[in-house]
Tab-separated table of C-alpha atoms in Angstrom:
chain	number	residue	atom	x	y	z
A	1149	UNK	CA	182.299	17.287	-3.692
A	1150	UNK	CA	183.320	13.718	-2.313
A	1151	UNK	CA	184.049	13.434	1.109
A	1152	UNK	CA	187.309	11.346	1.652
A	1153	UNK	CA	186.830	8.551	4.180
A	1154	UNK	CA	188.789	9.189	7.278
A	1155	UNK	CA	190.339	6.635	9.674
A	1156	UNK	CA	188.906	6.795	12.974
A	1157	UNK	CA	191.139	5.573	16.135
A	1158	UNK	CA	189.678	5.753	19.459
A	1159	UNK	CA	191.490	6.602	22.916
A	1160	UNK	CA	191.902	3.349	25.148
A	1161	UNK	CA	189.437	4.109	27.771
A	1162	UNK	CA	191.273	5.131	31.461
A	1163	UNK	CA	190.735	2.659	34.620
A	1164	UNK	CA	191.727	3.045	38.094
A	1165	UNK	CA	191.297	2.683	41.588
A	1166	UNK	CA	187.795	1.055	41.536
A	1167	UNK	CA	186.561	0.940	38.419
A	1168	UNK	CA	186.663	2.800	34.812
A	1169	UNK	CA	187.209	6.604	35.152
A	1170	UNK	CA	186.022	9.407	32.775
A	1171	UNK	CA	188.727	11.550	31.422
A	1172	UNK	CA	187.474	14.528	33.440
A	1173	UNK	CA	186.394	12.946	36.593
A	1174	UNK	CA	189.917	13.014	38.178
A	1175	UNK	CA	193.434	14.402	37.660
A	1176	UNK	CA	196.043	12.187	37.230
A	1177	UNK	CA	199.691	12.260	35.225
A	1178	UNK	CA	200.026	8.563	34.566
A	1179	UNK	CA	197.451	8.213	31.878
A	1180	UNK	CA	198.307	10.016	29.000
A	1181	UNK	CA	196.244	12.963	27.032
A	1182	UNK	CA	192.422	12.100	27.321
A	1183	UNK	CA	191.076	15.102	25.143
A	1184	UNK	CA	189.691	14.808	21.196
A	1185	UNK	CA	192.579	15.701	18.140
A	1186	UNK	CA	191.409	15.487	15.007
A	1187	UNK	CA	194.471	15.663	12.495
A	1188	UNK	CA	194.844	15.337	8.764
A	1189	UNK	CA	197.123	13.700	6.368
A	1190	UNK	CA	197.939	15.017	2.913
A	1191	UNK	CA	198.759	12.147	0.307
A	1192	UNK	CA	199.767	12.826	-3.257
A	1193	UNK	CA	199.197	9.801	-5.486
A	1194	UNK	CA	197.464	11.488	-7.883
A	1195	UNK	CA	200.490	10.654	-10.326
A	1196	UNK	CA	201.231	8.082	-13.313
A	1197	UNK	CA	202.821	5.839	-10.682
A	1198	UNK	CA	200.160	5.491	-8.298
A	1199	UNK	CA	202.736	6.272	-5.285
A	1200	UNK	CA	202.260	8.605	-2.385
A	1201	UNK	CA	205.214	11.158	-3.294
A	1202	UNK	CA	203.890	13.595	-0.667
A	1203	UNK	CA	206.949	13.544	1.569
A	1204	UNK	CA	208.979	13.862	-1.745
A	1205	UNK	CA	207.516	16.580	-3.231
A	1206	UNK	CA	205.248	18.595	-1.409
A	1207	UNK	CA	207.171	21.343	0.365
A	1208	UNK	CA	204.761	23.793	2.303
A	1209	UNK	CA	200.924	23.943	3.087
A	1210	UNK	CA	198.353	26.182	3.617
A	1211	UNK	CA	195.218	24.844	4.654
A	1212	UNK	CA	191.952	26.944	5.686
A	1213	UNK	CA	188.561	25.954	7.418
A	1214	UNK	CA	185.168	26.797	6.453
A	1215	UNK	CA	182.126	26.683	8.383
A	1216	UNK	CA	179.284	25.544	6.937
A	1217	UNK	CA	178.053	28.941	6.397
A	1218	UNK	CA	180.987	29.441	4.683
A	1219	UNK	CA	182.520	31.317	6.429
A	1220	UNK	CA	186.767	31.123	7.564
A	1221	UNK	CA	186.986	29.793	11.038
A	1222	UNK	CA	190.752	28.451	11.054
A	1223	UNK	CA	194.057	28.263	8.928
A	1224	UNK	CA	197.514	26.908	9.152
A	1225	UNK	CA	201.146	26.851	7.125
A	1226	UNK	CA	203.532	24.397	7.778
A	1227	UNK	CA	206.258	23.954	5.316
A	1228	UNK	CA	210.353	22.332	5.867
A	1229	UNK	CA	211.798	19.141	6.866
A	1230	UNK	CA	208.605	18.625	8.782
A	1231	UNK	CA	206.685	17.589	5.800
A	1232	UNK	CA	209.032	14.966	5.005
A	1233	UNK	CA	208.391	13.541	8.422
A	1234	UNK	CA	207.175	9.557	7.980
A	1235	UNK	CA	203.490	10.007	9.498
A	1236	UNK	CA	203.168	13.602	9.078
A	1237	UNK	CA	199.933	15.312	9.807
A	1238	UNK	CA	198.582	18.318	10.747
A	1239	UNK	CA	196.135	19.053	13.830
A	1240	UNK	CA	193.148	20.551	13.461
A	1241	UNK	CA	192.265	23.169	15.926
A	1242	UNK	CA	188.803	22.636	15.501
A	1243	UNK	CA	185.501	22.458	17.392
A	1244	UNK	CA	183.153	19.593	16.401
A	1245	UNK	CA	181.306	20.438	12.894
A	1246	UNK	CA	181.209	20.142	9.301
A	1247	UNK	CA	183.665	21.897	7.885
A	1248	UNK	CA	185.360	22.507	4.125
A	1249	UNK	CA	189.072	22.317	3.936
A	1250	UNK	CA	191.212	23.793	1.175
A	1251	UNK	CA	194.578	23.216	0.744
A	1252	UNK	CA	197.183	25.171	-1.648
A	1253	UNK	CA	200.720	23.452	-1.354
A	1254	UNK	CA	203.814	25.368	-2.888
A	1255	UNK	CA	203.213	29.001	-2.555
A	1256	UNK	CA	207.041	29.324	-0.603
A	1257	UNK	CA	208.336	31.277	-3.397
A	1258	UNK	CA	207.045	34.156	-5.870
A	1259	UNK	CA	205.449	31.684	-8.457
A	1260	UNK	CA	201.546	32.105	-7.192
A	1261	UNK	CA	199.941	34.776	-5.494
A	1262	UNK	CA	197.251	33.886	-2.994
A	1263	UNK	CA	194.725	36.519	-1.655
A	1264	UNK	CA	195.584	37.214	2.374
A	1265	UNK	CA	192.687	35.157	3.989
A	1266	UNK	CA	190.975	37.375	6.727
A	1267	UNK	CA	188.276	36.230	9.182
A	1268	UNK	CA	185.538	37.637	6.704
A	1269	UNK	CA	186.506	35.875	3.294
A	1270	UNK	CA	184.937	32.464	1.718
A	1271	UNK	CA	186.072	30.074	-0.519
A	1272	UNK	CA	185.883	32.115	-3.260
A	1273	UNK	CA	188.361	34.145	-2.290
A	1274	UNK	CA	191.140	31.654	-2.180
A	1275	UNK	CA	191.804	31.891	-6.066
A	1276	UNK	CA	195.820	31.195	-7.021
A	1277	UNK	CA	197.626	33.033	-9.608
A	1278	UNK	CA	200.586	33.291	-11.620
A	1279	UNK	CA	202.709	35.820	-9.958
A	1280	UNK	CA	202.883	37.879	-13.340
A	1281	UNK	CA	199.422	38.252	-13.273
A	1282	UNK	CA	198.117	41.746	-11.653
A	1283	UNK	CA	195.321	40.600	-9.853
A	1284	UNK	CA	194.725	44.177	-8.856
A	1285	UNK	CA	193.190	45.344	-11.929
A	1286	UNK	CA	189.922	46.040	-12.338
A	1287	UNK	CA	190.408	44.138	-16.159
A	1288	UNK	CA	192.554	41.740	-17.706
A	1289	UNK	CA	194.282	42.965	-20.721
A	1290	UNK	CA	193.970	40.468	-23.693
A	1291	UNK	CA	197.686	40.784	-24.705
A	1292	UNK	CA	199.401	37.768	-22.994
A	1293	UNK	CA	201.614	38.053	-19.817
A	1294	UNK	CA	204.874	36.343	-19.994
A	1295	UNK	CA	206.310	33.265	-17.633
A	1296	UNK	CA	209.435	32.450	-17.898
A	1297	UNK	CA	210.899	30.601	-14.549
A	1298	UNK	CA	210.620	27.766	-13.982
A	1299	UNK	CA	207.284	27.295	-11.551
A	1300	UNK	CA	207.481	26.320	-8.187
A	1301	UNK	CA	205.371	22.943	-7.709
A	1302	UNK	CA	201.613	24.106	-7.283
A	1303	UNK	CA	199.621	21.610	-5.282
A	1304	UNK	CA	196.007	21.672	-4.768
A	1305	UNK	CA	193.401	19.939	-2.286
A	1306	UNK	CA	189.676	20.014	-1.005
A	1307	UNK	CA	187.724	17.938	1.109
A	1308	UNK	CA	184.165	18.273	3.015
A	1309	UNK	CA	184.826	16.825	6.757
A	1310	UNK	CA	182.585	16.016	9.453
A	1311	UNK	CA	184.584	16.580	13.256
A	1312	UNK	CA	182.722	14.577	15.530
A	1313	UNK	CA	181.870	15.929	19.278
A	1314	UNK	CA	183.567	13.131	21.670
A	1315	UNK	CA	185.433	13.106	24.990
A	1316	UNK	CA	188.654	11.917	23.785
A	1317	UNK	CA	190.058	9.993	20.836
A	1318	UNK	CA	192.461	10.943	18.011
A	1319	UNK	CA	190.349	11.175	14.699
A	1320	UNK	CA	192.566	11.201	11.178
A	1321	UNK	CA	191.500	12.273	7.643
A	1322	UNK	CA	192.871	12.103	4.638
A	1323	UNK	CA	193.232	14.736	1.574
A	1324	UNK	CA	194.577	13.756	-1.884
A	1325	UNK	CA	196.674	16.369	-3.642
A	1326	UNK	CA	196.612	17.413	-7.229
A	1327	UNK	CA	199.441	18.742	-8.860
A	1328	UNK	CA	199.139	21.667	-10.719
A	1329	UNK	CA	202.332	22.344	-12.592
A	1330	UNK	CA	203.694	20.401	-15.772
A	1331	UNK	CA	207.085	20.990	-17.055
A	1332	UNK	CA	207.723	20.192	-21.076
A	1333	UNK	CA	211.240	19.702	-22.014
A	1334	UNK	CA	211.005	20.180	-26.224
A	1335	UNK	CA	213.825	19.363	-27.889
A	1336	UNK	CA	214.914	20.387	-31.774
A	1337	UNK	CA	216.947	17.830	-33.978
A	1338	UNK	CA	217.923	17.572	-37.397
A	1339	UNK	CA	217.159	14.494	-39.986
A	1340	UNK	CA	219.977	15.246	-41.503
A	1341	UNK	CA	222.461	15.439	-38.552
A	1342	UNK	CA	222.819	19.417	-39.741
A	1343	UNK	CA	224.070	21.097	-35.922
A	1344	UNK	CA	221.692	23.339	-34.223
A	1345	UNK	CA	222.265	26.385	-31.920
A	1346	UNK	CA	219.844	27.091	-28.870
A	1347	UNK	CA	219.574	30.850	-30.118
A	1348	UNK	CA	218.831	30.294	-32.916
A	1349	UNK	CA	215.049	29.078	-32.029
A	1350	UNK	CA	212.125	30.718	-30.002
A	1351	UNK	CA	210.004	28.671	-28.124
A	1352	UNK	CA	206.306	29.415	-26.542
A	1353	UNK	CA	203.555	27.411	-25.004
A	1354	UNK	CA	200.257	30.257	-25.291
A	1355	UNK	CA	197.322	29.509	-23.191
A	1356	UNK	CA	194.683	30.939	-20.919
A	1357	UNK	CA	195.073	29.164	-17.593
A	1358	UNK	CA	196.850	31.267	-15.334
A	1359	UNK	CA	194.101	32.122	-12.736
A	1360	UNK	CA	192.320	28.891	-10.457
A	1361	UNK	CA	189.765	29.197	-8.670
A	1362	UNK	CA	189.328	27.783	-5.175
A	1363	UNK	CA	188.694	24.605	-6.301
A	1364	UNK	CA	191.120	24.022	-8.480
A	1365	UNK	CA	188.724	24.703	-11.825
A	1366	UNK	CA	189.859	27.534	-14.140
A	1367	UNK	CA	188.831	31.263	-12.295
A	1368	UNK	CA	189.643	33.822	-15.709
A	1369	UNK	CA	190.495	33.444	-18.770
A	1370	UNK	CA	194.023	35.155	-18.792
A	1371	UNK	CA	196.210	34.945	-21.784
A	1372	UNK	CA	199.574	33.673	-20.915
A	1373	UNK	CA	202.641	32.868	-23.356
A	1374	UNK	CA	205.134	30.513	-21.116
A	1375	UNK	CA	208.922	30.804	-22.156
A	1376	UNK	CA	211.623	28.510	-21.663
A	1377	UNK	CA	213.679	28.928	-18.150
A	1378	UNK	CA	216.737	26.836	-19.639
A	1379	UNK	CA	217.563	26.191	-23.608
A	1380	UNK	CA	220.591	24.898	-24.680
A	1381	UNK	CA	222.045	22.931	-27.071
A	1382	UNK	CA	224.156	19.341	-26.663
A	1383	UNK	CA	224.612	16.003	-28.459
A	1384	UNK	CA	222.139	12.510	-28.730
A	1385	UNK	CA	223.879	9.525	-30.303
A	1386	UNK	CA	221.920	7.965	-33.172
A	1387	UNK	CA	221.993	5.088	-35.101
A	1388	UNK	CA	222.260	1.598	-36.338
A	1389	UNK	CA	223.943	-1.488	-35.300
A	1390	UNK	CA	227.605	-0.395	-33.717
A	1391	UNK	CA	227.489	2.864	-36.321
A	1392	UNK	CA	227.115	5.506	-33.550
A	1393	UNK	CA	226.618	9.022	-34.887
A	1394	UNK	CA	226.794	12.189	-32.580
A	1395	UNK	CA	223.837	14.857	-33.477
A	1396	UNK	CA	223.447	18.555	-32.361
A	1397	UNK	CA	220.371	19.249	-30.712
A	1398	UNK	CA	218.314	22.494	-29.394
A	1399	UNK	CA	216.280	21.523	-25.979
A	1400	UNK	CA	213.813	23.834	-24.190
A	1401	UNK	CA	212.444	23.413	-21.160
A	1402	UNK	CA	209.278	25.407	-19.920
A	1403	UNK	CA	206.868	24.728	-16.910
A	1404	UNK	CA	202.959	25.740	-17.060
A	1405	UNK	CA	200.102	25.665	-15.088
A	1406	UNK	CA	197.398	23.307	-14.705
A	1407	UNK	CA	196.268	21.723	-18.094
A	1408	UNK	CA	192.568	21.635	-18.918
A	1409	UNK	CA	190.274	19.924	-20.804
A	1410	UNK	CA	187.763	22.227	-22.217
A	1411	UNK	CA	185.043	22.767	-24.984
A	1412	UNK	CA	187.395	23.846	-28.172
A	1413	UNK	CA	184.449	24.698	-29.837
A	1414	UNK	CA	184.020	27.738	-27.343
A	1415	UNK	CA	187.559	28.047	-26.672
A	1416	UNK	CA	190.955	28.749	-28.303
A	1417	UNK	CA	193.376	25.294	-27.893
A	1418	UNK	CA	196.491	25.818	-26.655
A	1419	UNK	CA	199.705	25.565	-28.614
A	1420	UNK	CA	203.283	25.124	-28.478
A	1421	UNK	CA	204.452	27.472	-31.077
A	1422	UNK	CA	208.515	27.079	-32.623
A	1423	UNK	CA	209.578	29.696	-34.388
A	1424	UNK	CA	213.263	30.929	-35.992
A	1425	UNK	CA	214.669	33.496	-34.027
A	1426	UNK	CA	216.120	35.619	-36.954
A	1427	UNK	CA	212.899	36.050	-39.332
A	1428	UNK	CA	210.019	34.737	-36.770
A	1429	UNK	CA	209.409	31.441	-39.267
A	1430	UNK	CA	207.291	29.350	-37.947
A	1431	UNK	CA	208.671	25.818	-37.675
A	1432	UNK	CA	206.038	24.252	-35.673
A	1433	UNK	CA	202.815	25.261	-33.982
A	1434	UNK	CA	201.014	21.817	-32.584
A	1435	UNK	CA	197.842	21.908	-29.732
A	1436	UNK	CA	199.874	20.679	-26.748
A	1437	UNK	CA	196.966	18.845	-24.509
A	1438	UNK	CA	196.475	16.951	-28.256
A	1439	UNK	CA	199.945	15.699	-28.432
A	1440	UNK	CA	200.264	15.303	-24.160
A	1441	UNK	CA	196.839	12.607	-24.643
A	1442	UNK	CA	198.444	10.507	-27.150
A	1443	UNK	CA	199.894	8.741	-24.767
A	1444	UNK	CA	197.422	8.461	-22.706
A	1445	UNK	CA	195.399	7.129	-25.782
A	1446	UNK	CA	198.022	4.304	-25.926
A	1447	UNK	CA	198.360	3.332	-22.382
A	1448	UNK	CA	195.145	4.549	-20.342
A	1449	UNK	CA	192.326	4.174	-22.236
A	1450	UNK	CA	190.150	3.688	-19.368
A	1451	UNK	CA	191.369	7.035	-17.305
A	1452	UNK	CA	189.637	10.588	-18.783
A	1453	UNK	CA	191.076	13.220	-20.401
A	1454	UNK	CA	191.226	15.887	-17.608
A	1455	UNK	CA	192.303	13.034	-14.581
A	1456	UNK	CA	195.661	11.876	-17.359
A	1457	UNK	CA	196.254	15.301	-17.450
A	1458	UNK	CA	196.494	15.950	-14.090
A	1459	UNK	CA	198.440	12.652	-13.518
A	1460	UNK	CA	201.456	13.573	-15.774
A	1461	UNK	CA	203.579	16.306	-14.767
A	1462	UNK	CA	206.618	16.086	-17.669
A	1463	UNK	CA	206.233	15.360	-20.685
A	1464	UNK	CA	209.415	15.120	-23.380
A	1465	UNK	CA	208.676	15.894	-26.846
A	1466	UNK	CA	211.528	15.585	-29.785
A	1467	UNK	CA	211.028	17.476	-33.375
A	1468	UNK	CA	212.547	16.497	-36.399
A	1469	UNK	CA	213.885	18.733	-38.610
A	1470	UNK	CA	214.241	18.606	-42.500
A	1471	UNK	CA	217.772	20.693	-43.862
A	1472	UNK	CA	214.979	23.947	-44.193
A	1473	UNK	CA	213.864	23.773	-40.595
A	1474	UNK	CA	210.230	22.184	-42.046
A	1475	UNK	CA	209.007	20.286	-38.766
A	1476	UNK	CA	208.616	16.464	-40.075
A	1477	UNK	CA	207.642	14.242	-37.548
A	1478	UNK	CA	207.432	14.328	-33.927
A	1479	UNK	CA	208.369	11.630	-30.566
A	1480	UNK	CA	206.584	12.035	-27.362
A	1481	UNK	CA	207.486	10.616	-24.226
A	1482	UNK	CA	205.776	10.301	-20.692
A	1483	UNK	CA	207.689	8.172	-18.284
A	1484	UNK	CA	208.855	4.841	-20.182
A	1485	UNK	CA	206.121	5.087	-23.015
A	1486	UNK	CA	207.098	6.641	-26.635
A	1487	UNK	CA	204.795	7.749	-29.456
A	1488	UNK	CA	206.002	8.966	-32.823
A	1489	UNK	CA	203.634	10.802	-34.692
A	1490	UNK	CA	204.312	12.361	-38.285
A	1491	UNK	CA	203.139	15.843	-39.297
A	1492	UNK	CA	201.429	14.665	-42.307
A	1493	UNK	CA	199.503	12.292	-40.057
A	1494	UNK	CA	198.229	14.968	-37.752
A	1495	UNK	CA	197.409	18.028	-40.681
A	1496	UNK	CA	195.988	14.923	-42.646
C-alpha cells in the first residue's frame, strides 16, 4: 500500500507579555485555536484528463479509521453542497497513530450496499455491492443477477497515514479517488441507411464484477448481466462533401461496475452481447475490456491495462449493420480519440 505524502503546516507559535508562551500555559482569546487538526483532502484525478474533478463529481463520503491492529476506531459521512466547497476537507477526530483510511464515495442512493460498520469490524468487512446482489446468502447462485439503472457514481479510496503527536498545528493529507463506474453508450446503425427501431434489439454487457472488496480488488465472483437504463432510437447525418444523408439509429446506454484486468486463461472475458429481440439472433457478441483498450493501445501506450481502465469512465461504441443485421465493422470512441475496427479483423 503507498502512503500518499501529506502537506504539513505548522501553527505560528503564540508570544506575549514577556516572552514566547506555550499553548497551554495561559488562557487567552486573542490568539486563535492552539490545539493539533489533522484533516484530509479527497482529489479525483485519476481520469483521462489528469484534472481534479472531485468537487464536480464526487457527491458523498464515507470514510473509516483503522488502528493498526485493525481494528475500527472512527468514521464519518459528509455528502451535499459541502463537497463542492473550494478547499474542502474533512477533520480527523483522531488521536496520534498510524492509522488505515478507507473511503467509499457515492453510496447516497440504492446502487451499492455497504455492510453497517460497528466498533468490532475490520477492513474486510467494508466490501461494496451491487444493490441486486443478496449479500445475505449463504451462496451465490451462478445464474446472473440483472442491473438495469443507471449506477450511481462509485468512488473508491485507501491510504496508510501516520498522525503525528504535537501541541498544535494543522496537519493535511491527501487521498486520490478511483472511480468505479463506466457507462457505455452502444449505438446500432445501418450500412445501408435501412431505419432501425430501439425495440427491436436487446442489449447486455455479462460479467462477474459486482462484489469489491475493501480495497477496491474484486471480493466474489458474481455473475451479473447489465441492461440498458435508456434505448432509443434518433437520426446521425452521414456523408460526403455537401450530400448530407439522415440515418436511423438504435443507441443503448448501460453503466457497470469496475472493469478488471484479469487472467482469461482462468477466467471467462466479459462481453457485450446484441441480440434481435424477436428470434434472440445474435448480431454481435465482442469482449468489451478488448475493444475499451484499443484506444488505449493508440494513445497510452505507456499507462497499463488495469490503471486505462480505471481512467476512462464512457466509452461510445457504433456498430454497423449489413441489410441482414450481420455486425460488419465497429467505431470506438473515448473522449476525442476514434478507432474503427472491422469484424473480420478481430475473428481473423
Amino acid at each position: 500500500m503507498t502512503t500518499l505524502s501529506y502537506i504539513k503546516r505548522l501553527g505560528l507559535a503564540a508570544f506575549v507579555l514577556f516572552g514566547a508562551a506555550s499553548c497551554g500555559s495561559l488562557i487567552y482569546d486573542h490568539e486563535g485555536d492552539c490545539s493539533v487538526h489533522y484533516r484530509l483532502k479527497f482529489r479525483y484525478d485519476m481520469n483521462l484528463k489528469f484534472a481534479d474533478a472531485f468537487a464536480h463529481e464526487v457527491k458523498s463520503i464515507r470514510l473509516y479509521a483503522f488502528d493498526s491492529e485493525g481494528g475500527l476506531v472512527w468514521q464519518a459521512a459528509e455528502q451535499g453542497e459541502a463537497l463542492a466547497a473550494d478547499g474542502y476537507s474533512m477533520l480527523l477526530d483522531l488521536a496520534p497513530g498510524n492509522y488505515r483510511l478507507v473511503a467509499w464515495c457515492g453510496l447516497d442512493g440504492d446502487s451499492f450496499s455497504l455492510p453497517d460498520a460497528a466498533s468490532a469490524c475490520c477492513p474486510e468487512d467494508l466490501h461494496c455491492r451491487l444493490g441486486c446482489i443478496d449479500g445475505a446468502s449463504a451462496e451465490i447462485s451462478d445464474a446472473p443477477v440483472c442491473s438495469d439503472s443507471d449506477l450511481h457514481p462509485l468512488f473508491h479510496g485507501m491510504m496508510d497515514v501516520e498522525l503525528p503527536a504535537a501541541d498544535n498545528g494543522e496537519y493535511i493529507y491527501e487521498m486520490s479517488l478511483t472511480k468505479d463506474t463506466n457507462v457505455f453508450r452502444v449505438v446500432l446503425q445501418h450500412l445501408s441507411g435501412e431505419d432501425l427501431r430501439a425495440q427491436d434489439f436487446e442489449f447486455g454487457i455479462e460479467d462477474c464484477n459486482g462484489w469489491l472488496a475493501y480495497d477496491n480488488s474484486l471480493l466474489q465472483e458474481v455473475p451479473v448481466v447489465y441492461r440498458p437504463w435508456a434505448v432509443y432510437s434518433g437520426e446521425a447525418g452521414v456523408g460526403a462533401g455537401r450530400a448530407i444523408t439522415a440515418v436511423r439509429v438504435v443507441v443503448a446506454e448501460m453503466t457497470v461496475n469496475r472493469l478488471f484486468m484479469r487472467d482469461w486463461t482462468q477466467y471467462r472475458r466479459p462481453a457485450l452481447v446484441i441480440r434481435t429481440a424477436a428470434d434472440g439472433a445474435l448480431v454481435a457478441s465482442v469482449p468489451i475490456i478488448d475493444y475499451a483498450l484499443l484506444v488505449k493501445g493508440q494513445h497510452y501506450r505507456q499507462m497499463d491495462d488495469q490503471e486505462y481502465l480505471d481512467r476512462a469512465d464512457q466509452y461510445n461504441m457504433t456498430f454497423f449493420l449489413d441489410s441482414s443485421n450481420h455486425w460488419i465493422s465497429t467505431a470506438i470512441e473515448v473522449l476525442s480519440w476514434r478507432v474503427v475496427v472491422d469484424n473480420s479483423d478481430l475473428n481473423g
